[in-house]
Short mmCIF file of C-alpha atoms in Angstrom, two decimals:
data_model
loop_
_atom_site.label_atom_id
_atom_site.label_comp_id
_atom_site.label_asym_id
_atom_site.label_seq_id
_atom_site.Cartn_x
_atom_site.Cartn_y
_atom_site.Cartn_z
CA UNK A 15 28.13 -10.61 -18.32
CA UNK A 16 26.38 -8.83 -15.41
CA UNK A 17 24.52 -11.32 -13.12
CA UNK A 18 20.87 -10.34 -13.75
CA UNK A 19 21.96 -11.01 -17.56
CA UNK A 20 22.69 -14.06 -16.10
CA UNK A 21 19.92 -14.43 -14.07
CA UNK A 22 17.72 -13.59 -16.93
CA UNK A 23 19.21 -16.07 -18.58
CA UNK A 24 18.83 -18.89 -16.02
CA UNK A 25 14.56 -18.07 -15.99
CA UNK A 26 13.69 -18.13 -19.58
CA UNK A 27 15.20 -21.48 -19.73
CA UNK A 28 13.60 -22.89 -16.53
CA UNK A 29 10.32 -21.06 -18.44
CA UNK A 30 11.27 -23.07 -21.48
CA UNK A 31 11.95 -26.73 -18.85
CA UNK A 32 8.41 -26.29 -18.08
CA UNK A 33 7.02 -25.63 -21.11
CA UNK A 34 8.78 -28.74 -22.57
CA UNK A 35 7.46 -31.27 -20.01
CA UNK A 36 4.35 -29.66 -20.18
CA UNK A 37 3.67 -30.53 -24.17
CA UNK A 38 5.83 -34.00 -23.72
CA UNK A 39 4.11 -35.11 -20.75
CA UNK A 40 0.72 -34.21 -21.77
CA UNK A 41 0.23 -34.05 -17.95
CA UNK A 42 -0.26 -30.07 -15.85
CA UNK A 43 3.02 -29.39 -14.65
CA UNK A 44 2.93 -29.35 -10.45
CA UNK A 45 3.84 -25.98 -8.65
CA UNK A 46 6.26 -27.55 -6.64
CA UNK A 47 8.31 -28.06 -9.97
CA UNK A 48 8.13 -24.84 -11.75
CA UNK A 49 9.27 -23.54 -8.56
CA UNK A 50 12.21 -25.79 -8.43
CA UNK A 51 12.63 -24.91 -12.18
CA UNK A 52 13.40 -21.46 -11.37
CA UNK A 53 15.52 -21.82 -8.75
CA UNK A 54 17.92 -24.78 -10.26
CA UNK A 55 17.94 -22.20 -13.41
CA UNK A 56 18.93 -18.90 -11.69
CA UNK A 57 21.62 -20.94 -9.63
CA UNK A 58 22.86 -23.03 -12.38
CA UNK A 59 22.87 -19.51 -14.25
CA UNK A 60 25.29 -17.93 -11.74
CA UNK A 61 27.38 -21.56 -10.62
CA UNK A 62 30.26 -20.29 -12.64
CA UNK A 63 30.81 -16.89 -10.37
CA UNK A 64 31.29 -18.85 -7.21
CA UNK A 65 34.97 -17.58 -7.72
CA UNK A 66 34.50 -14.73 -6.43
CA UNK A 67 34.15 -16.20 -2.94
CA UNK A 68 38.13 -16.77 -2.91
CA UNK A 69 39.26 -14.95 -6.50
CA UNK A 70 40.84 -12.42 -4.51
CA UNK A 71 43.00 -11.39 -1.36
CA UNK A 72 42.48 -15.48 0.42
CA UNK A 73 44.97 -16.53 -1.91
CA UNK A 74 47.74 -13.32 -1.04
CA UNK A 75 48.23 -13.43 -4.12
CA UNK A 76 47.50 -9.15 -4.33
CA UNK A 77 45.65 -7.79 -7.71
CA UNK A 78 46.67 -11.64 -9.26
CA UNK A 79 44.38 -13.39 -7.23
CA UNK A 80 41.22 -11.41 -9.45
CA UNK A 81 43.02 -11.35 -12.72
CA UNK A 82 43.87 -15.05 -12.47
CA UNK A 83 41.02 -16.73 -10.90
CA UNK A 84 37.76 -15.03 -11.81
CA UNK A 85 36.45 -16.58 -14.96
CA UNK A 86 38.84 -19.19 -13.79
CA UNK A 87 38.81 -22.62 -13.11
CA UNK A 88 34.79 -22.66 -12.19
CA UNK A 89 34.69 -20.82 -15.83
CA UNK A 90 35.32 -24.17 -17.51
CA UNK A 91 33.26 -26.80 -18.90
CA UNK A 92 34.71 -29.39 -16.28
CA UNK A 93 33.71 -27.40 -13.77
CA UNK A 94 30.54 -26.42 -14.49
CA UNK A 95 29.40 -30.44 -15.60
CA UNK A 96 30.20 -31.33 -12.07
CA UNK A 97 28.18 -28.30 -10.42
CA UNK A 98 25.31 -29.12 -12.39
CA UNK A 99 25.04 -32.29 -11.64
CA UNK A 100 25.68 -31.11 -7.12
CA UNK A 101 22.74 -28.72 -8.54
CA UNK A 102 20.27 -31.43 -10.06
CA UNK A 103 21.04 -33.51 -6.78
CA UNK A 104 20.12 -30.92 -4.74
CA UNK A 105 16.64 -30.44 -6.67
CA UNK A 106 15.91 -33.83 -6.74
CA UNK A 107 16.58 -33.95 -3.06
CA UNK A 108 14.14 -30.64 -2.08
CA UNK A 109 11.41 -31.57 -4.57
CA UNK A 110 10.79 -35.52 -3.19
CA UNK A 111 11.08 -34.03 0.59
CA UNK A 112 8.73 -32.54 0.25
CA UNK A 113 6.49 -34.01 -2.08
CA UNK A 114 3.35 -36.23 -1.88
CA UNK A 115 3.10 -39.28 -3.34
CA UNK A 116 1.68 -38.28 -6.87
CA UNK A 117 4.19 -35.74 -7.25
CA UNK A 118 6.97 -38.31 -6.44
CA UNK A 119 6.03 -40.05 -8.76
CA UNK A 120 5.39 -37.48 -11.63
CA UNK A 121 8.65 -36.24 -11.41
CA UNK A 122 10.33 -39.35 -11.95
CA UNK A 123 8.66 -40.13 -14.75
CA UNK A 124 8.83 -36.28 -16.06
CA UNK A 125 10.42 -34.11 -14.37
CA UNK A 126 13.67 -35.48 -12.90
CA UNK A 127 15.98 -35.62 -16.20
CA UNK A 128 14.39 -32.17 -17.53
CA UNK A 129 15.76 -30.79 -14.19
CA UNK A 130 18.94 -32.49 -15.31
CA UNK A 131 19.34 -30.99 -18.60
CA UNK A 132 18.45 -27.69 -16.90
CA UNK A 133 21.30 -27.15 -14.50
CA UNK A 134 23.60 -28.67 -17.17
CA UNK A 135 22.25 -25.63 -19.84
CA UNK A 136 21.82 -22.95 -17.45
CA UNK A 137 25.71 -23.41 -16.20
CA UNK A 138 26.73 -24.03 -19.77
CA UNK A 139 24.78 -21.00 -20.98
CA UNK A 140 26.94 -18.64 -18.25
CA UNK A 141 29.96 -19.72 -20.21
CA UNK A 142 28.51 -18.71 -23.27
CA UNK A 143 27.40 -15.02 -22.08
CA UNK A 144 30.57 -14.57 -20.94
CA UNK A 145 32.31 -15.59 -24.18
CA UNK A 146 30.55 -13.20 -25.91
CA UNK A 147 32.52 -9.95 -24.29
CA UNK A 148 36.04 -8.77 -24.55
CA UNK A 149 36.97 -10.31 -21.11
CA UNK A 150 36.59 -13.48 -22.54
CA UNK A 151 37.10 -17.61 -21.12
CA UNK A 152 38.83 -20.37 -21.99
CA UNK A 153 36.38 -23.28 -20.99
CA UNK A 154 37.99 -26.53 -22.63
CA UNK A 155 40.71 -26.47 -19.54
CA UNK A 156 42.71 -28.61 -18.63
CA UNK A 157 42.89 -29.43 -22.58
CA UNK A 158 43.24 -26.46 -23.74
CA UNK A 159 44.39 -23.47 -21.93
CA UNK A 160 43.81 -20.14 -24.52
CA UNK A 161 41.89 -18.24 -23.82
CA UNK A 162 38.57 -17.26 -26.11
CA UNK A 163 36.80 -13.69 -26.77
CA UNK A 164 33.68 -12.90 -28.48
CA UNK A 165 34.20 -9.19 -28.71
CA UNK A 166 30.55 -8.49 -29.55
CA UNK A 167 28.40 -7.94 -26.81
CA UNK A 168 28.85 -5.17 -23.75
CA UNK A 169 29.20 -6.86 -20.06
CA UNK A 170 25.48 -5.04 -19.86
CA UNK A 171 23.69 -4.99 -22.62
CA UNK A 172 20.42 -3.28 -22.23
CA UNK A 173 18.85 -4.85 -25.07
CA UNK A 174 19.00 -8.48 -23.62
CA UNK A 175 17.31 -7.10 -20.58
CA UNK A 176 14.61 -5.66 -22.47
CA UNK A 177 13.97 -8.34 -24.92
CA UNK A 178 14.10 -11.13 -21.47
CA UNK A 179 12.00 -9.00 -18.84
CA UNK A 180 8.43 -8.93 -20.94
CA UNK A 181 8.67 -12.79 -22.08
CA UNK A 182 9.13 -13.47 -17.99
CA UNK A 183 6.85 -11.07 -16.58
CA UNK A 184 3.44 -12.61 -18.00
CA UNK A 185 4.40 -16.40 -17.04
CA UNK A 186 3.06 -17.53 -14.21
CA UNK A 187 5.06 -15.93 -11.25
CA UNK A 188 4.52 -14.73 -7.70
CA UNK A 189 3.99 -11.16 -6.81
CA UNK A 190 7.36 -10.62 -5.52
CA UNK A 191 8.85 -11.88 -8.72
CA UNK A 192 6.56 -9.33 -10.92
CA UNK A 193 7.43 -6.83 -8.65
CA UNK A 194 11.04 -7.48 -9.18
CA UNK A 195 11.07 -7.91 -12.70
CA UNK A 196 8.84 -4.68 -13.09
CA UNK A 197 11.58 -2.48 -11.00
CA UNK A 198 14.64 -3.99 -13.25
CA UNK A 199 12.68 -2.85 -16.62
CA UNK A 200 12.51 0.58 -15.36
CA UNK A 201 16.50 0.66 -13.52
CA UNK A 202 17.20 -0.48 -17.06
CA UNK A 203 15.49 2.19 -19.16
CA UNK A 204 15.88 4.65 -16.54
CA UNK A 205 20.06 4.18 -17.13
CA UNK A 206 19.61 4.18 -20.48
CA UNK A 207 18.05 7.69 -19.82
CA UNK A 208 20.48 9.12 -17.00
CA UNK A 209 23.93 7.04 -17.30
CA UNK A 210 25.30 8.85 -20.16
CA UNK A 211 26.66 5.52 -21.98
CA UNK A 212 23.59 5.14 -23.96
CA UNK A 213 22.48 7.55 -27.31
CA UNK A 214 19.41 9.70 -26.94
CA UNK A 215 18.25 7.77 -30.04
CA UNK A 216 19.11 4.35 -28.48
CA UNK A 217 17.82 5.31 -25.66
CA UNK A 218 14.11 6.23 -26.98
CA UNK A 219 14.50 2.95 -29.19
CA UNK A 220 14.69 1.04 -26.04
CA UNK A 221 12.04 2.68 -24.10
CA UNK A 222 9.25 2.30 -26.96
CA UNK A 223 10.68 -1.17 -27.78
CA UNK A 224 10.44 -2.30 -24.33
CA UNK A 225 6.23 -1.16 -23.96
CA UNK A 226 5.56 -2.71 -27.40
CA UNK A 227 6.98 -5.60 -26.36
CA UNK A 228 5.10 -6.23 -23.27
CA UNK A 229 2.02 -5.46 -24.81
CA UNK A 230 2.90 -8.13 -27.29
CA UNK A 231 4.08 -10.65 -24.98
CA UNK A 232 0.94 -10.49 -22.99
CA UNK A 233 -1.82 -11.64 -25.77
CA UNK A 234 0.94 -14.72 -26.11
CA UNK A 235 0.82 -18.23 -24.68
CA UNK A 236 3.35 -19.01 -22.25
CA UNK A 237 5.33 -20.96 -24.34
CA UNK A 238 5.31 -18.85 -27.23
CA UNK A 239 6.35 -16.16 -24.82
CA UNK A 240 9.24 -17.86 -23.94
CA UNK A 241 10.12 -18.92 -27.13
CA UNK A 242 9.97 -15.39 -28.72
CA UNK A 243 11.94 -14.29 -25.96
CA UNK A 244 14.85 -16.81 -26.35
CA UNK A 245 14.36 -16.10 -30.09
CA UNK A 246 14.66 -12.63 -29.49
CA UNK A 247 17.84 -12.73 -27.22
CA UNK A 248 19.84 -15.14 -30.23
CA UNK A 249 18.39 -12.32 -32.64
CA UNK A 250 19.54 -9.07 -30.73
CA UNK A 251 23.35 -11.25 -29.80
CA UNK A 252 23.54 -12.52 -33.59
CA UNK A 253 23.44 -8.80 -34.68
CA UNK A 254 26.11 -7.77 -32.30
CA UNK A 255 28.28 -10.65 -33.64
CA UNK A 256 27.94 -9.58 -37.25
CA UNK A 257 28.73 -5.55 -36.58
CA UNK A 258 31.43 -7.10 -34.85
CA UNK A 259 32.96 -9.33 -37.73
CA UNK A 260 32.08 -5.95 -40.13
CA UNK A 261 34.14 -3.78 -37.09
CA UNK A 262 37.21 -6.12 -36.89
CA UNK A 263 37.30 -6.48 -41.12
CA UNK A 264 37.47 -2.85 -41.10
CA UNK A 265 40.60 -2.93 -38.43
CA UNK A 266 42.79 -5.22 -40.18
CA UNK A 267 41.98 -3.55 -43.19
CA UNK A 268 43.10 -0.34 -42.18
CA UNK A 269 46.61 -1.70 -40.64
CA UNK A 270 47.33 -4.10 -43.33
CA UNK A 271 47.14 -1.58 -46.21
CA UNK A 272 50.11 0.35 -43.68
CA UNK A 273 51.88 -2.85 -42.23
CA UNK A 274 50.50 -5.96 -43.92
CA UNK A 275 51.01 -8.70 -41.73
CA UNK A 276 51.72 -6.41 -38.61
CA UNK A 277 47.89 -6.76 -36.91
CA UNK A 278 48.49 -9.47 -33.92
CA UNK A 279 44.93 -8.65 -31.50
CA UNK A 280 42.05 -6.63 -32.14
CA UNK A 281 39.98 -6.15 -28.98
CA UNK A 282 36.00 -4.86 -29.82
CA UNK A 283 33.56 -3.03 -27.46
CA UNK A 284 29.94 -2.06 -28.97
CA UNK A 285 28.33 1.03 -27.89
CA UNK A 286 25.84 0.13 -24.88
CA UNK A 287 23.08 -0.97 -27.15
CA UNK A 288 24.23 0.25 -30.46
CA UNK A 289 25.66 -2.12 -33.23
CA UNK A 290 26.35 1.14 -35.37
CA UNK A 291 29.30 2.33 -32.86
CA UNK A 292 32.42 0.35 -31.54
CA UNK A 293 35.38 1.22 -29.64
CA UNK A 294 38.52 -0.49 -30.73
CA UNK A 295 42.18 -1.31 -29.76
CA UNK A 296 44.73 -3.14 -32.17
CA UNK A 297 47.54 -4.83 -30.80
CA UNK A 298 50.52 -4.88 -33.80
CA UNK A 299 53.83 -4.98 -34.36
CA UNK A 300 56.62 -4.03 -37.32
CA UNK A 301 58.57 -7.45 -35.70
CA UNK A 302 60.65 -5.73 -33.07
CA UNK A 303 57.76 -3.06 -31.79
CA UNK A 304 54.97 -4.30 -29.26
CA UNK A 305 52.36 -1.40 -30.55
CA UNK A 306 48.70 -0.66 -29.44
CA UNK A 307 46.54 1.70 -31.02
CA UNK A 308 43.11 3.09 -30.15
CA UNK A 309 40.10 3.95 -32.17
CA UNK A 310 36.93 4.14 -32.84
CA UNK A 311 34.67 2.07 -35.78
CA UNK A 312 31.50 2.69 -37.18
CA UNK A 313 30.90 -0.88 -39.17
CA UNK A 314 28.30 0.43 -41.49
CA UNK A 315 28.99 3.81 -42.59
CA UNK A 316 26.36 4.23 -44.74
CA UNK A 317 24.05 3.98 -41.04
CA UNK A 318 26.34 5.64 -39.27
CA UNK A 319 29.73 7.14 -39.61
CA UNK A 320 32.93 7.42 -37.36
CA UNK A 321 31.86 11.22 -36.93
CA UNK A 322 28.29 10.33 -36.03
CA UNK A 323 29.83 7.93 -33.90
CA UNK A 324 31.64 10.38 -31.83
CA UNK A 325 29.25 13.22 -32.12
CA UNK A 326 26.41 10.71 -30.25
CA UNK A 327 28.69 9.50 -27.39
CA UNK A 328 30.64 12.75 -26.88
CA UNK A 329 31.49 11.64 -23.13
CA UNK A 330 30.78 8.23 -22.79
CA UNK A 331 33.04 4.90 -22.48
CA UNK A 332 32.97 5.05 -26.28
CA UNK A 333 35.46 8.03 -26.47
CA UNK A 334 37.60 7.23 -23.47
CA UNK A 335 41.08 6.75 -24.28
CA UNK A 336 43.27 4.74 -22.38
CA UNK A 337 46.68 5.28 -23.53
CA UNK A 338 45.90 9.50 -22.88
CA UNK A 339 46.78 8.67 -19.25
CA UNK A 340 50.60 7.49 -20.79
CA UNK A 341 53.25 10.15 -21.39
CA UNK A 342 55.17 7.94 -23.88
CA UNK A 343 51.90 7.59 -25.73
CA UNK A 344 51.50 9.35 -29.40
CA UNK A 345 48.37 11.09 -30.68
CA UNK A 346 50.14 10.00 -34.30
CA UNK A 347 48.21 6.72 -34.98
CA UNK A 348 50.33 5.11 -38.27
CA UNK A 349 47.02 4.18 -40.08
CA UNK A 350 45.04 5.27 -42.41
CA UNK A 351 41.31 6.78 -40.96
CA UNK A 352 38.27 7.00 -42.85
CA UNK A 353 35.04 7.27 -42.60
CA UNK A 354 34.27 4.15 -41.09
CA UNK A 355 37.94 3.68 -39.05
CA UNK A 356 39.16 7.34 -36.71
CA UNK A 357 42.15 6.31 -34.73
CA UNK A 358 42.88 8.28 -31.73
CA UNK A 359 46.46 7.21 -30.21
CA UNK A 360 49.77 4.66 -30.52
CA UNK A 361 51.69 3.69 -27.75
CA UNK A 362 55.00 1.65 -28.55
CA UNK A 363 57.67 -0.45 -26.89
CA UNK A 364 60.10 -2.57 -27.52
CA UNK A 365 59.30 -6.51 -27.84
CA UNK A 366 62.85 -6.85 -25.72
CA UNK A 367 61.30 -4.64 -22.90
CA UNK A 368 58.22 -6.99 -22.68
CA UNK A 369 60.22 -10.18 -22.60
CA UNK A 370 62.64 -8.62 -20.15
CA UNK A 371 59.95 -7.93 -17.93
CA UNK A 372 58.41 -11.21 -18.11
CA UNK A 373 61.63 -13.25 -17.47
CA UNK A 374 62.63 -11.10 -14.48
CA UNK A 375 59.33 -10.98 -12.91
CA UNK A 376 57.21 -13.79 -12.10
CA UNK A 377 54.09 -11.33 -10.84
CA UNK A 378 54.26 -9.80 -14.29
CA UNK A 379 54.53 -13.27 -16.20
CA UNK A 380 51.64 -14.31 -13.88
CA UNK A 381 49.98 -10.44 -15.05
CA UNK A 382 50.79 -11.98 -18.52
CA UNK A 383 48.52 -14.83 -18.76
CA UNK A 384 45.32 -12.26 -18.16
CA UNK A 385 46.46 -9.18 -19.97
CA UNK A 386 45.28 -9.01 -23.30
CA UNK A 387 46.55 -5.40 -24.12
CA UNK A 388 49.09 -4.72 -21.25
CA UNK A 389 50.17 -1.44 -21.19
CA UNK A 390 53.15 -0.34 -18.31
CA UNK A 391 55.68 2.66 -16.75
CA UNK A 392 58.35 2.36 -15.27
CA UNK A 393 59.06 5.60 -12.75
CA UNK A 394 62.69 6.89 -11.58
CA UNK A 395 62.57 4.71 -8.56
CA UNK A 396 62.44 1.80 -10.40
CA UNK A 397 58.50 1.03 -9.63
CA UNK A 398 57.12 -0.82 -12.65
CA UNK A 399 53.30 0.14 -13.06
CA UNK A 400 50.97 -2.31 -15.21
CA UNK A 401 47.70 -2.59 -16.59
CA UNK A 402 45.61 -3.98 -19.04
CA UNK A 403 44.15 -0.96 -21.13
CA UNK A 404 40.93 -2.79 -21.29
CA UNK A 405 39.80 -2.08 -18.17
CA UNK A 406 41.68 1.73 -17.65
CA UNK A 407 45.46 2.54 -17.25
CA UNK A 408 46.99 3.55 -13.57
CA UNK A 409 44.14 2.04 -11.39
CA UNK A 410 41.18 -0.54 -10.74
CA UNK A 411 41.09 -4.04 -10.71
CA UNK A 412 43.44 -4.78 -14.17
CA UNK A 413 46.25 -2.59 -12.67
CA UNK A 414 49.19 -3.51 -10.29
CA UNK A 415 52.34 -1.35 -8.53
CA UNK A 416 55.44 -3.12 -7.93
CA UNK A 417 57.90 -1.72 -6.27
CA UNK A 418 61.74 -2.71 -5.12
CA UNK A 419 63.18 -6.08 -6.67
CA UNK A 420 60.82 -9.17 -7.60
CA UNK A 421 59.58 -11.20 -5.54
CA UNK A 422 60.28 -15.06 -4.78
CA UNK A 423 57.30 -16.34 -6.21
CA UNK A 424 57.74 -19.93 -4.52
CA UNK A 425 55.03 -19.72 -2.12
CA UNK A 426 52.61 -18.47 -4.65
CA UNK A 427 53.43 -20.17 -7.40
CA UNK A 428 51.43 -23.01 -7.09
CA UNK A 429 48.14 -20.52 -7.26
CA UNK A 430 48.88 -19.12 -10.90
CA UNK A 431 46.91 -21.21 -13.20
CA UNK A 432 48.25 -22.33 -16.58
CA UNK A 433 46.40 -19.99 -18.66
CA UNK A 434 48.16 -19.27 -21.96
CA UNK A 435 49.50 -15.70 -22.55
CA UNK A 436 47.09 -13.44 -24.88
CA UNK A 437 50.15 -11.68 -25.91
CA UNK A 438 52.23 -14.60 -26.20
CA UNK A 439 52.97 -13.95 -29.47
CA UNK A 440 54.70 -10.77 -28.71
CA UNK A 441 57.20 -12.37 -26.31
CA UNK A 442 60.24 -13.42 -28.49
CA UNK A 443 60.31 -16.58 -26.19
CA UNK A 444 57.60 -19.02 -24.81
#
């Protein structure tokens, strides 16, 4: 997820840490400690993202050194245990520095082990956001090293913002946080408006969901606030999950009744904030095919259908086709559409051509244990050109050149994490 998602995240449950010692301790809850609250939650929210500080060109590791270490080894359950408990130490530390003597004391008896189970919750809970996209994690490392995929929720989902910003906004808070909580309502709204990704109808859903909300929220208590807003963020993420079980049903149904057996992957992306509309990509094979197909899915056709689907987001990240960008791609898709199910595009190789590419090159085995729909060209000069459709074919950050003969991967080699292959099962060997 995005990190004010995260962020978002991280304050309703410092909101909810306060409102918890509040009713338990019977006692007012100091500044000092809502304060501290707020800040342990936001930074526990976030502790997972420290790769970025060296998931990249430190490691020389070129467009590997992303792919392979954000969401990486900080994106684990280990990981994030032991930063929560640096986080609660650091706290602990700032609150009794500063504190007087009746504070001091109050927080040992209160507050010090609800500051505990905050930074272990707020790191915990960044895991869980991020499980519930198509990048996906694979937090029970070093025990297990597959990775894990939600396929439900968009990395910005404008719902959870406006479901989280109104619970937050009446709760106690300094100006500056109002302020800034104000101005990410509107950016949020106002891209639903001008961005293009988001239906007309959506968008107007949004906007007159968001003012009845906060009018709603403010005749609350401030722990039924946050309640109704945590409440509210499982509601609007439950209802993602369930289009997206009815989305991936409707998948394998359409490529079993034309290969059964054959459907290996599906990979999910909802409309931003619409359940009705999905973007799809199924990874199959006939045994000695590695095949990927694009489409879109409208889950409940009797709400929406696939042409409703395509008529709202006529130019948006809904309708974008990877595999157009690939000569050897077909517009033939080999299954059945239907009202619910419109396919758009195939784009076939050989299983022997993937394995071959693995075993001669480490940087594309190393590619291999990110790339969940990898997708490649090879040009005359013998430059090999890979990407993971996901994110776009022929450039960003899922996409590497590599030219001349492979590299010796000694140096290196130590950096590539054991991840397990998503498309392991398409390699005819381990």
């Amino acid at each position: 997820m995005d990190n004010v998602t995260h962020a978002l995240a991280g304050m309703l449950m410092a909101d909810a840490t306060t409102s918890l010692v509040a009713a338990r301790s019977g006692t007012t809850v100091p500044d000092r400690f809502r304060r501290a609250a707020v800040v342990v939650g936001i930074a526990a929210a976030e502790l997972p993202d420290l790769d970025v500080f060296y998931a990249g060109s430190i490691l020389r590791m070129g467009p590997l050194g992303y792919l392979l270490h954000h969401r990486g080894h900080t994106h684990t359950i280990v990981w994030t245990v032991i930063g929560a408990l640096l986080l609660w130490a650091g706290g602990r530390w700032w609150f009794t520095r500063g504190a007087v003597d009746h504070d001091r004391r109050w927080f040992t008896a209160h507050g010090s082990r609800a500051l505990l189970g905050l930074a272990l919750v707020g790191a915990l809970s960044h895991l869980a956001l991020d499980f519930t996209n198509s990048y996906g994690v694979h937090p029970f490392w070093p025990f297990d090293d597959r990775w894990y995929y939600g396929d439900a929720v968009f990395i910005v989902e404008p719902w959870l913002w406006v479901v989280a910003i109104p619970a937050l906004l009446w709760r106690p808070r300094a100006t500056a946080g109002r302020v800034i909580l104000t101005l990410l309502l509107l950016v949020i709204l106002a891209a639903a408006w001008r961005l293009g990704e988001v239906a007309r109808a959506v968008a107007m859903t949004l906007s007159i969901c968001a003012v009845v909300w906060l009018f709603v929220q403010r005749g609350l208590s401030n722990a039924a606030r946050t309640a109704s807003g945590i409440g509210a963020w499982l509601m609007v993420t439950m209802l993602f999950f369930v289009a997206s079980h009815a989305a991936e049903a409707l998948v394998a149904k359409a490529v079993d009744r034309t290969t059964p057996g054959a459907l290996a992957d599906v990979v999910l992306t909802p409309a931003v904030g619409d359940p009705t509309c999905w973007s799809a990509m199924a990874v199959s094979t006939d045994g000695l095919s590695y095949r990927l197909s694009t489409g879109v899915i409208a889950p409940y056709p009797r709400v929406r259908t696939v042409s409703d689907c395509q008529q709202a987001y006529p130019s948006a990240r809904l309708q974008a086709d990877a595999l157009q960008a690939l000569s050897e791609s077909s517009p033939v898709v080999p299954f059945d559409s239907s009202t619910s199910v419109r396919w758009n595009r195939t784009w076939v190789k050989a299983r022997s051509e993937f394995t071959g590419l693995a075993n001669e090159r480490c940087e594309v085995m190393g590619a291999l244990r990110f790339m969940r729909t990898p997708v490649w060209t090879v040009t005359p000069d013998g430059t090999l050109q890979m990407s993971d459709a996901r994110y776009g074919v022929g450039g960003g950050f899922a996409s590497m050149t590599l030219r001349g003969s492979p590299l010796d991967c000694t140096l290196t080699h130590a950096w590539v994490p054991p991840w397990v292959p998503p498309r392991r099962d398409m390699l005819l060997v381990d």
